[in-house]
Short mmCIF file of C-alpha atoms and ligand atoms in Angstrom, two decimals:
data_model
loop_
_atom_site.label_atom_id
_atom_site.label_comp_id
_atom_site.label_asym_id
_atom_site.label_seq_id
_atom_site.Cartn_x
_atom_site.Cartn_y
_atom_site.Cartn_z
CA UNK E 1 8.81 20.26 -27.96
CA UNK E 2 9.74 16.84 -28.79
CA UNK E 3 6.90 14.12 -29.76
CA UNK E 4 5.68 11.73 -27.78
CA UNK E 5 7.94 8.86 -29.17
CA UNK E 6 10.69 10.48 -29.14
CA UNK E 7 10.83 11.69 -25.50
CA UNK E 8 9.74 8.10 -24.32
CA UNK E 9 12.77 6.80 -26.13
CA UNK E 10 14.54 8.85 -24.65
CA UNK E 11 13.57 7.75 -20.72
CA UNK E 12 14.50 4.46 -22.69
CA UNK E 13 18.18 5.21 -23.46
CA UNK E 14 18.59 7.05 -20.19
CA UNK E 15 16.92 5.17 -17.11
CA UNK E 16 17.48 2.26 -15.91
CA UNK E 17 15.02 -0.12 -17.07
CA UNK E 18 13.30 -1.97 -14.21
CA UNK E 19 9.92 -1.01 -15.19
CA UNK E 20 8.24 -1.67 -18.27
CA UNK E 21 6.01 1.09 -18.43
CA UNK E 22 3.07 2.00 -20.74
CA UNK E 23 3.24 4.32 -23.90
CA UNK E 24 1.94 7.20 -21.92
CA UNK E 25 3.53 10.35 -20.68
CA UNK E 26 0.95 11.32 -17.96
CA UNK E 27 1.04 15.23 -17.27
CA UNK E 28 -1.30 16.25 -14.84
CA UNK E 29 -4.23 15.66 -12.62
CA UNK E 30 -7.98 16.84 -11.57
CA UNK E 31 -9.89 14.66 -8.76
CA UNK E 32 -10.03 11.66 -9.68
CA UNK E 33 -8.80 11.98 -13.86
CA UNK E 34 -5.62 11.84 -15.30
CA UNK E 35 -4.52 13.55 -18.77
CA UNK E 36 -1.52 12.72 -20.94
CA UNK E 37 0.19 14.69 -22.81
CA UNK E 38 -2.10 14.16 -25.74
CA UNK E 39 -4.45 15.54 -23.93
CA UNK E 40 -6.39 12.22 -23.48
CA UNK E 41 -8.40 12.05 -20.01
CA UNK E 42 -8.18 8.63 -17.86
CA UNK E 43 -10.59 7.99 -15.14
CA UNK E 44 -7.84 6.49 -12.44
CA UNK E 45 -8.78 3.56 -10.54
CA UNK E 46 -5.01 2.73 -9.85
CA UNK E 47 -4.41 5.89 -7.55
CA UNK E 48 -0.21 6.09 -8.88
CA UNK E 49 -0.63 2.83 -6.48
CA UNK E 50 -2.86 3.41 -3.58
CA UNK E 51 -1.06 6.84 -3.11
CA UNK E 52 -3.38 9.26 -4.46
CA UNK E 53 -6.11 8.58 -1.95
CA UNK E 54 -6.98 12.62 -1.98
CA UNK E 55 -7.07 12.11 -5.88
CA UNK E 56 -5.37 14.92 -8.02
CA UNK E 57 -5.08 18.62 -6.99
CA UNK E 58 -6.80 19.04 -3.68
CA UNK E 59 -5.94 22.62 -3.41
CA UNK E 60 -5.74 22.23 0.76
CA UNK E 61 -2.83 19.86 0.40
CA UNK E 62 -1.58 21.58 -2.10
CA UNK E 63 -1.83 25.22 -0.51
CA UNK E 64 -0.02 23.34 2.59
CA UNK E 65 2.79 21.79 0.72
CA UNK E 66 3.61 24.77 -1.54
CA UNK E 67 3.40 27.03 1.56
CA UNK E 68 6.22 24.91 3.35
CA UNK E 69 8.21 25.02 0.29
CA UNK E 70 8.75 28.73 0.62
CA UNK E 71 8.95 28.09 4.59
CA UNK E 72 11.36 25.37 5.19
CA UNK E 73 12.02 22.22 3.19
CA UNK E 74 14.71 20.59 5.27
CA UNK E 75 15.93 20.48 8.65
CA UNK E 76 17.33 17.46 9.64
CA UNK E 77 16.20 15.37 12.56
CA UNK E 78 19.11 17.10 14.56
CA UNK E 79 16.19 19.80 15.58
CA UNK E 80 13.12 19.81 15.88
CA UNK E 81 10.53 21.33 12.96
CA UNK E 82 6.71 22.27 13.69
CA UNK E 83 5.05 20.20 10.76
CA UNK E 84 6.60 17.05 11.98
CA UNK E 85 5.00 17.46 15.50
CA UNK E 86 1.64 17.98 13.68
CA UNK E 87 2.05 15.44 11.70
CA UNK E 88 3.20 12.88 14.22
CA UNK E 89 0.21 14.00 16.77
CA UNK E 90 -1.85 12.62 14.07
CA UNK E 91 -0.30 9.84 12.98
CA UNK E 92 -0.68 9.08 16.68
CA UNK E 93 -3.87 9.49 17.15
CA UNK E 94 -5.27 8.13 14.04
CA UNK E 95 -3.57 4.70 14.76
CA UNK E 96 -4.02 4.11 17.99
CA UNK E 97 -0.61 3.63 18.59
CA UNK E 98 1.75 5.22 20.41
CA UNK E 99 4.64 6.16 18.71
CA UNK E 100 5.53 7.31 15.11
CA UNK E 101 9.08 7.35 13.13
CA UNK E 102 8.35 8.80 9.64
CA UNK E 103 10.67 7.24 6.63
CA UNK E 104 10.96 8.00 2.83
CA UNK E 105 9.15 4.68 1.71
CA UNK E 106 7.33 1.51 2.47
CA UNK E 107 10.62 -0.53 2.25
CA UNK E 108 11.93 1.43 4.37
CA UNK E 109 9.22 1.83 7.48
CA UNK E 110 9.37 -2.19 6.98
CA UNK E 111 13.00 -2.08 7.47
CA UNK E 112 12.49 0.39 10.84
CA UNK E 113 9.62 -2.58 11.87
CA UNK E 114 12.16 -5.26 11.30
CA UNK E 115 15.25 -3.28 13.58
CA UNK E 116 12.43 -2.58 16.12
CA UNK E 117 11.00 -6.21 16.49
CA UNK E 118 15.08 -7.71 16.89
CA UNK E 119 15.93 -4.88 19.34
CA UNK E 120 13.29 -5.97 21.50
CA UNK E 121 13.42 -9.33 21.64
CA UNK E 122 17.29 -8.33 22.36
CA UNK E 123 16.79 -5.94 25.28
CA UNK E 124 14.52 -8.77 26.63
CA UNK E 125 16.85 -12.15 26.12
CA UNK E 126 20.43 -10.03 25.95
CA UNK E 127 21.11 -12.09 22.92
CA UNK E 128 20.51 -12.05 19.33
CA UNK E 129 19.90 -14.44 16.42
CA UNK E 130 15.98 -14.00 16.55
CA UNK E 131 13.82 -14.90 13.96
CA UNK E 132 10.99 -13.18 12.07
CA UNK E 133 7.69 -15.29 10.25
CA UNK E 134 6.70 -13.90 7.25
CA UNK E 135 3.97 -14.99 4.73
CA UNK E 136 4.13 -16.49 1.34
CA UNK E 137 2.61 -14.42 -1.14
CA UNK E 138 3.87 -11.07 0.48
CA UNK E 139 5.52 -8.00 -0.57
CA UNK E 140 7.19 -5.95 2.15
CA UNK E 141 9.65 -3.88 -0.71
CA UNK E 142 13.20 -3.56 -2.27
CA UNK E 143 15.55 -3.04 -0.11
CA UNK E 144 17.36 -6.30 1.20
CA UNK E 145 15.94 -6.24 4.62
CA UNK E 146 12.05 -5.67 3.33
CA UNK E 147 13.64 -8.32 0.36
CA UNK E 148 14.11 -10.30 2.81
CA UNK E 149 11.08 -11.41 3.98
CA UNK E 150 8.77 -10.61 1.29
CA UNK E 151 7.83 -13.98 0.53
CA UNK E 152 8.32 -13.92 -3.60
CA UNK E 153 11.10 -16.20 -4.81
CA UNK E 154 10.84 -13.98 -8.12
CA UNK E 155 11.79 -10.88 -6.55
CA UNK E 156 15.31 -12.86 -4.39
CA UNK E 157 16.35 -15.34 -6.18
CA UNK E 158 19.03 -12.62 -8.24
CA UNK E 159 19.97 -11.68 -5.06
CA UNK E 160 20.97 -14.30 -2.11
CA UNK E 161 22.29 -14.61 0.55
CA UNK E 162 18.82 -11.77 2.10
CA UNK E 163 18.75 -11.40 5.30
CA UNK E 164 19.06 -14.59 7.55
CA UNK E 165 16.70 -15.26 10.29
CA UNK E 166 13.61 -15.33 8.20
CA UNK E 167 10.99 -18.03 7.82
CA UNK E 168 8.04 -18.17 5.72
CA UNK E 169 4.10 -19.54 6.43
CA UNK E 170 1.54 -19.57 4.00
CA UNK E 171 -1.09 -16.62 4.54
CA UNK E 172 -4.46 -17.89 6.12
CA UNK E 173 -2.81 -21.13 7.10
CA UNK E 174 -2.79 -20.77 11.06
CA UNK E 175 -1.18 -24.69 11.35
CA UNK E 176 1.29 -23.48 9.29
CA UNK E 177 2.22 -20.66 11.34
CA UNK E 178 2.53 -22.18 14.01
CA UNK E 179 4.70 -24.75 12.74
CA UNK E 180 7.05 -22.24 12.42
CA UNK E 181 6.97 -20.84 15.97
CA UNK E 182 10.09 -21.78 18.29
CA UNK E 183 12.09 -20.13 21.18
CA UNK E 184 14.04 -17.59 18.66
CA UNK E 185 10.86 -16.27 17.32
CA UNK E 186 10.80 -12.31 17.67
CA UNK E 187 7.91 -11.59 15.35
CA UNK E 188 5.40 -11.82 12.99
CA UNK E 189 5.26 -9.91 9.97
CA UNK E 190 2.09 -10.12 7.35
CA UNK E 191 0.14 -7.97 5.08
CA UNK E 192 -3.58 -7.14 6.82
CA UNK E 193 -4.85 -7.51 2.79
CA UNK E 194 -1.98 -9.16 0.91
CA UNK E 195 -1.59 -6.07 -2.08
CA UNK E 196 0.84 -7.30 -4.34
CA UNK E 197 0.22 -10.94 -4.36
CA UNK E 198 -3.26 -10.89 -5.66
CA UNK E 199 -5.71 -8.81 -3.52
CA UNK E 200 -6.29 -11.57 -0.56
CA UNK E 201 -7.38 -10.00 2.52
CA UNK E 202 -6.65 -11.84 5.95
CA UNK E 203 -9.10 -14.66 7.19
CA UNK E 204 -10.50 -12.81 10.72
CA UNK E 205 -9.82 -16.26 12.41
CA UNK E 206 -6.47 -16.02 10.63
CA UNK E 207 -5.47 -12.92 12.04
CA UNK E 208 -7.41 -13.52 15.23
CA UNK E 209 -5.47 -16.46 15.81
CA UNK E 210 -1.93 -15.17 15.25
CA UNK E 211 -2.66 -12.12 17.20
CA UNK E 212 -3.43 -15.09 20.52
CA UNK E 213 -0.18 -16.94 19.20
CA UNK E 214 2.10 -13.50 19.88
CA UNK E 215 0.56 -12.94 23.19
CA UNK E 216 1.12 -16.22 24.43
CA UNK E 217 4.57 -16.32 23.01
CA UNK E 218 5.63 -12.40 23.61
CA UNK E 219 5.98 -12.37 20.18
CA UNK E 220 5.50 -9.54 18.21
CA UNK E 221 2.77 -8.57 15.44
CA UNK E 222 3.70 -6.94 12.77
CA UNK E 223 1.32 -5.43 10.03
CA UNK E 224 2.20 -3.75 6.87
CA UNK E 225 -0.44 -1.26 6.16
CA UNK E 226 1.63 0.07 3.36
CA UNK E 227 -0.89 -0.37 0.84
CA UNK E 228 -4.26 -1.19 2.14
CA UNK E 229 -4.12 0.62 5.43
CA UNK E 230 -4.97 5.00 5.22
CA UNK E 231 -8.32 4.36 4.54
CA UNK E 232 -8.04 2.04 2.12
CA UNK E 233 -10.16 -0.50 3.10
CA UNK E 234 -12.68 1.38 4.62
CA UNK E 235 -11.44 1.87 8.06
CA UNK E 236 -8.14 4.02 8.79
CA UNK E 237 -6.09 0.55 9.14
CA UNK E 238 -7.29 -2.71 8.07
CA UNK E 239 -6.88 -3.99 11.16
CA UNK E 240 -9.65 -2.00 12.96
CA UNK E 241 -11.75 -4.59 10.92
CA UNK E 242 -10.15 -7.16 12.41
CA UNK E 243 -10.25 -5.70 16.28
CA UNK E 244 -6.62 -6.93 15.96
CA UNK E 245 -4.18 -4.12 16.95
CA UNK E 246 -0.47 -5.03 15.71
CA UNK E 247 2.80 -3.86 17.89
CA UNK E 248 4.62 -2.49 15.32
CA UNK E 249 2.41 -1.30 12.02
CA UNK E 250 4.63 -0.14 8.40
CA UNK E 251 2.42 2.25 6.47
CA UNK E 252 3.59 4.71 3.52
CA UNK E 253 1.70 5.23 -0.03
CA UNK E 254 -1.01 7.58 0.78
CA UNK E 255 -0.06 9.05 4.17
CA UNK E 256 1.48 11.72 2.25
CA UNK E 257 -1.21 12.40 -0.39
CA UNK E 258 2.10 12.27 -3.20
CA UNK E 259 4.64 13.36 -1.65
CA UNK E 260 7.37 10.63 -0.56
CA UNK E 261 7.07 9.63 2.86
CA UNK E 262 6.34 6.01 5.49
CA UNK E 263 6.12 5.82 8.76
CA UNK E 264 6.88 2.82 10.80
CA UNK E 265 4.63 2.94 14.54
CA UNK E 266 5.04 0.90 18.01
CA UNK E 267 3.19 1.09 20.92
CA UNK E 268 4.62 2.04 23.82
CA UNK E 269 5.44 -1.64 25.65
CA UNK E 270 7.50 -2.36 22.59
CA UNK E 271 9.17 1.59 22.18
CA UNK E 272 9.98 1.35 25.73
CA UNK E 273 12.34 -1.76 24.78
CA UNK E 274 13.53 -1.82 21.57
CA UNK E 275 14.78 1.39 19.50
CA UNK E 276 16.92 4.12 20.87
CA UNK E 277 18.91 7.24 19.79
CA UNK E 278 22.16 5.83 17.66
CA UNK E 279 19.60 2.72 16.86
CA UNK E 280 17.98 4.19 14.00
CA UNK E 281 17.74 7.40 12.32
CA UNK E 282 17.07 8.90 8.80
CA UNK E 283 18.26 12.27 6.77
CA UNK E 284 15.29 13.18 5.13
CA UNK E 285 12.53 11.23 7.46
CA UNK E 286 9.95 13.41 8.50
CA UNK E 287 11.32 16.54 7.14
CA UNK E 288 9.49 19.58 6.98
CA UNK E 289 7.76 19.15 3.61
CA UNK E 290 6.75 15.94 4.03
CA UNK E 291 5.48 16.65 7.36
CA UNK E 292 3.03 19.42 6.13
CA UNK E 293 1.59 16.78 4.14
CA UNK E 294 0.81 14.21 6.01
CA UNK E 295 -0.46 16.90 8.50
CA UNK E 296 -3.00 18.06 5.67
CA UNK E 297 -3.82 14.59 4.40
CA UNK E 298 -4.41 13.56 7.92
CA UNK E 299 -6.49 16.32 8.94
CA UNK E 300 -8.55 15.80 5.62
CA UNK E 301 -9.12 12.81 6.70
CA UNK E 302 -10.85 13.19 9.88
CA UNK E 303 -12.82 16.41 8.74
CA UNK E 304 -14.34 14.70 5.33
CA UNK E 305 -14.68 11.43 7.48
CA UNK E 306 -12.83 9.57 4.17
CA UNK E 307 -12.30 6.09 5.69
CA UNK E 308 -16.48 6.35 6.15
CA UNK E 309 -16.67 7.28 2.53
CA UNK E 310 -14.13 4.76 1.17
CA UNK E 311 -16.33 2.01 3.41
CA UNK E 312 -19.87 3.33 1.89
CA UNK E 313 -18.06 3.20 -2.09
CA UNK E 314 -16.63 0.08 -1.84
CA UNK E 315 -19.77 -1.78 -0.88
CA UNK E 316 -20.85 -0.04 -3.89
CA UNK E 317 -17.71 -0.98 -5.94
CA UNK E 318 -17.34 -4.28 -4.85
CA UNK E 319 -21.39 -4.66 -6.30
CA UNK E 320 -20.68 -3.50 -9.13
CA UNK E 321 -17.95 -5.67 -9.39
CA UNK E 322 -19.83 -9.11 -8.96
CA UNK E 323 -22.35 -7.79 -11.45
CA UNK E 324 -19.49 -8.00 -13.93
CA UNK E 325 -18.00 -11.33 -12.76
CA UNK E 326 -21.85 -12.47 -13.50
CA UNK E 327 -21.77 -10.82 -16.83
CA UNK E 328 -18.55 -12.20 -18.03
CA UNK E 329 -17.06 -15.87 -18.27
CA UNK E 330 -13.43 -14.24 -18.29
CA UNK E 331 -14.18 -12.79 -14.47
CA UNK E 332 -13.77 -16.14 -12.94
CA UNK E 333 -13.98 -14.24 -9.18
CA UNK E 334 -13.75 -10.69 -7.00
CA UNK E 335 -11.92 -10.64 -3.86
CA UNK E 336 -11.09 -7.53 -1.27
CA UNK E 337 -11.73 -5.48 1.11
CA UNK E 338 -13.23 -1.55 0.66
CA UNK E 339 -11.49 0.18 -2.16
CA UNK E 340 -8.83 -2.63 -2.54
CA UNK E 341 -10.64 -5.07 -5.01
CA UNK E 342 -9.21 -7.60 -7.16
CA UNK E 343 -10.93 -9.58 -10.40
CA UNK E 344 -9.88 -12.98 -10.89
CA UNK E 345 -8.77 -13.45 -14.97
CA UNK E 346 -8.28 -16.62 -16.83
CA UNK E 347 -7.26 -14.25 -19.45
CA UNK E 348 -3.93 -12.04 -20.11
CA UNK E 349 -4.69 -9.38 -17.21
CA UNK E 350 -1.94 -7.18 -18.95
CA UNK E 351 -4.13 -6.69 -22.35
CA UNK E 352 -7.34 -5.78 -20.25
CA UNK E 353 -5.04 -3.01 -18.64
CA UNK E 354 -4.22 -2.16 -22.32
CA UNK E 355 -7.75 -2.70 -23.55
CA UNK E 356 -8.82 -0.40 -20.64
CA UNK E 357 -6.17 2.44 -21.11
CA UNK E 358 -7.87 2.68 -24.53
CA UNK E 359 -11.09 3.54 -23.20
CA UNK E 360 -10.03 5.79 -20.99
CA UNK E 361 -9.48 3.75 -17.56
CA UNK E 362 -6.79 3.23 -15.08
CA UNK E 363 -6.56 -0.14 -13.89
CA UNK E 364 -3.53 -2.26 -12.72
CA UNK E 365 -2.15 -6.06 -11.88
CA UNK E 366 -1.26 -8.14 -8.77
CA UNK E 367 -0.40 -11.64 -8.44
CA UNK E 368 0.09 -12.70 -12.24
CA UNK E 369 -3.60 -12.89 -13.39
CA UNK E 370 -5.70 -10.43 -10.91
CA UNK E 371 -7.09 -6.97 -11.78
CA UNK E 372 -6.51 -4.60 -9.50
CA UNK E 373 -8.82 -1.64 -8.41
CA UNK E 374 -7.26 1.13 -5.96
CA UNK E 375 -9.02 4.27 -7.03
CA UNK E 376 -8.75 7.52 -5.09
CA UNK E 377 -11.11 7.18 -2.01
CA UNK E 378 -13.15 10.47 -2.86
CA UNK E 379 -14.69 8.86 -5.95
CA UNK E 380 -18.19 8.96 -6.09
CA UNK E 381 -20.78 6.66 -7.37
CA UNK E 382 -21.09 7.71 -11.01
CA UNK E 383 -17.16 7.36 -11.05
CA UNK E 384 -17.99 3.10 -9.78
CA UNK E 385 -20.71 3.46 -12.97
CA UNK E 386 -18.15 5.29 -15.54
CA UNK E 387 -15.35 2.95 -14.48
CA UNK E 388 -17.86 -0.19 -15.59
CA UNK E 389 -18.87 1.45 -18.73
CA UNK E 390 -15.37 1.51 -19.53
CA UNK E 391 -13.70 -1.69 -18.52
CA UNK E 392 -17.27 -3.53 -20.12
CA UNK E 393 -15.86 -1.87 -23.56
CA UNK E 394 -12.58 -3.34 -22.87
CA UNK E 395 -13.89 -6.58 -22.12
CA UNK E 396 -16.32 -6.48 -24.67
CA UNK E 397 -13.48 -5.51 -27.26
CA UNK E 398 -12.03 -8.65 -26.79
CA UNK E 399 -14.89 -10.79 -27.75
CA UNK E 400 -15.32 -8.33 -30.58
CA UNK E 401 -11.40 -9.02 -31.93
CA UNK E 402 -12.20 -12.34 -31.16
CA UNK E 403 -9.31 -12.89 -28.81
CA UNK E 404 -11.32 -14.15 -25.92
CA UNK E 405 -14.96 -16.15 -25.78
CA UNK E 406 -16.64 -14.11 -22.94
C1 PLP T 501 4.18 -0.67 -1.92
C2 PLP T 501 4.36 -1.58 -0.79
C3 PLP T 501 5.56 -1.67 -0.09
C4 PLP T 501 6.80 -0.92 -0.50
O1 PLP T 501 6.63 0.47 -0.49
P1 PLP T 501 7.67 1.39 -1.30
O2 PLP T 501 7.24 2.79 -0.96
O3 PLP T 501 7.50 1.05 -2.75
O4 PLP T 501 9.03 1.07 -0.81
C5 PLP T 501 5.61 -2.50 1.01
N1 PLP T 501 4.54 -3.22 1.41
C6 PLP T 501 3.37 -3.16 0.75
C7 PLP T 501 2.21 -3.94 1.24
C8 PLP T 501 3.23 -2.35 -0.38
O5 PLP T 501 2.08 -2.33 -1.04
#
């Protein structure tokens, strides 16, 4: 077998490099650990990105996926397949809303949003040229539509002329969205927690207030639950905090426990009006394998009551948590919501990932100088207590290198 370096160079000469990724080759899983192929074990409070909510090798979802492999993969959505009905009767009735259309991605169920939302407003006015409000600070995905109104001038710039018809607002600035509002709005589109941008969950009043703006105006709201909706946050959507319910909700990451799959749903005022057959449509979406698993995961879900769990850990995370900001200068704040917690750095976020990898913990960025903590949502308490035993050795490394005065 080839060494370490050498097959890493490799994935250097041959793929296309729009990550920078760390010097490990991770290999497999087991709960809520990682191992490389050094054998070295990581407690993971990154989740592969809020997708592993299960954690590693959950033998039900695994035992469902592998059966399906030998069953059917693939179908098409020209028939119909059984663990697609499953899985959409869940999806269903976990959300609360009323109809599901399962994608490959997040960037894509925000694309599906964005066709639904202009449809509608189309079917009601018989014209187009409708816009959508989106937030500052967001990320919706890659793809030019979700590009479009991700509100990152980082991410665009390379890449004008997006999507027209797009406006931006800053998050938890109600004035500002409704400065914004005119007769051509269709939508608007926001993050329930903002993920990418730094861990900043919605102001209640905020989201309150937007939700009274859309009603008044027939406007509709749109929430990406991609990252912090599944459980996440301690509910199965963020918004059930909130007592806000959105028209049209994007969700992907861990509705599939690993396997690739999103899901765009509407309720049924706006699927009545907006999408129809030749409107939208996917290869791949929903296919059989993907549908067994969000069939398991879902049913997981309600039997192990996980959002419940997730809710009861990250009161206990998020304590931990401002015991540390207490304990160190460098933690300058915590923000978040559940299992979705941020720490505030006035030092190089990227070397305390480092520092932590050392030690054995999974940790990873958002928004230039926040930690960010999205660990399966079946740890346990002593996994809270093992993950601040390891990221206070990071931490404490630094002072001890003397590259930071904690
Ligand atoms: C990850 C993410 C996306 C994009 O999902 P992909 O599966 O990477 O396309 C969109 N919105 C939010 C909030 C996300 O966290």
């Amino acid at each position: 077998m080839k060494a370490n370096q050498e097959l890493m160079n490799l994935a250097d000469r041959c793929l296309l490099h729009t990550y920078n990724r760390y010097p490990i080759i991770l290999e497999k899983g087991e709960g809520v650990y990682l191992y490389d192929t050094q054998g070295k074990q990581y407690l993971d409070f990154a989740s592969g990105i809020g997708v592993q909510a299960l954690g590693y090798g959950n033998q039900e979802l695994n035992a469902a996926v592998k059966k399906q492999v030998d069953l059917l993969m693939h179908t098409s959505n020209l028939f119909y397949n059984m663990p697609v009905i499953r899985a959409a009767e869940w999806a269903v009735k976990a959300s609360g809303m009323e109809r599901v259309f399962f994608t490959n991605s997040g960037t894509e169920a925000i694309e599906g949003a964005v066709k639904a939302a202009r449809k509608y407003a189309y079917v009601r006015d018989g014209h187009t040229d409708h816009t959508i409000i989106a937030m500052e600070n967001s990320f919706h995905g890659r793809t030019i539509g979700a590009l479009s109104v991700t509100g990152n001038p980082r991410y665009q710039e390379a890449f004008e002329p997006l999507m027209p018809g797009v406006r931006f607002a800053a998050f938890n600035d109600l004035d500002s969205v409704k400065n914004q509002i005119d007769e051509t709005t269709c939508a608007i589109l926001l993050e329930t927690v903002q993920g990418e941008g730094g861990i900043y969950p919605a102001e209640p009043e905020f989201l309150q207030g937007i939700k009274e703006l859309c009603q008044e105006h027939d406007i509709l709201l749109i929430l990406d639950e991609i990252q912090c909706g599944m459980g996440r946050c301690g509910q199965m959507f963020a918004w059930q905090h909130y007592g806000v319910k959105p028209d049209i909700m994007a969700c992907a990451k861990a509705i599939g426990g690993g396997v690739p799959v999103g899901a765009f749903f509407l309720t049924e005022r706006v699927a009545e009006k907006s999408l129809v057959p030749g409107d939208h449509g996917s290869t791949y979406g929903g296919n059989p394998l993907v549908g067994a698993a969000v069939d398991k995961v879902f049913s997981i879900f309600e039997r192990d009551h996980i959002p419940e769990h997730a809710r009861e850990m990250g009161v206990y995370l998020e304590k931990t948590l401002e015991e540390m900001a207490e304990e160190f200068d460098c933690i300058k704040g915590r923000r978040g919501l559940g299992l979705m917690q941020g720490l505030v750095l006035d030092i190089p976020v990227g070397d305390v990932v480092k520092a932590a990898q050392e030690q054995g913990l999974l940790v990873i960025t958002a928004g230039g100088n926040v930690l960010r903590m999205l660990p399966p949502l079946i740890i346990e308490k002593k996994h809270v207590d093992e993950m601040a035993v390891k990221l206070r050795a990071a931490l404490n490394l630094r002072k001890i290198r003397g590259e930071e005065n904690v």
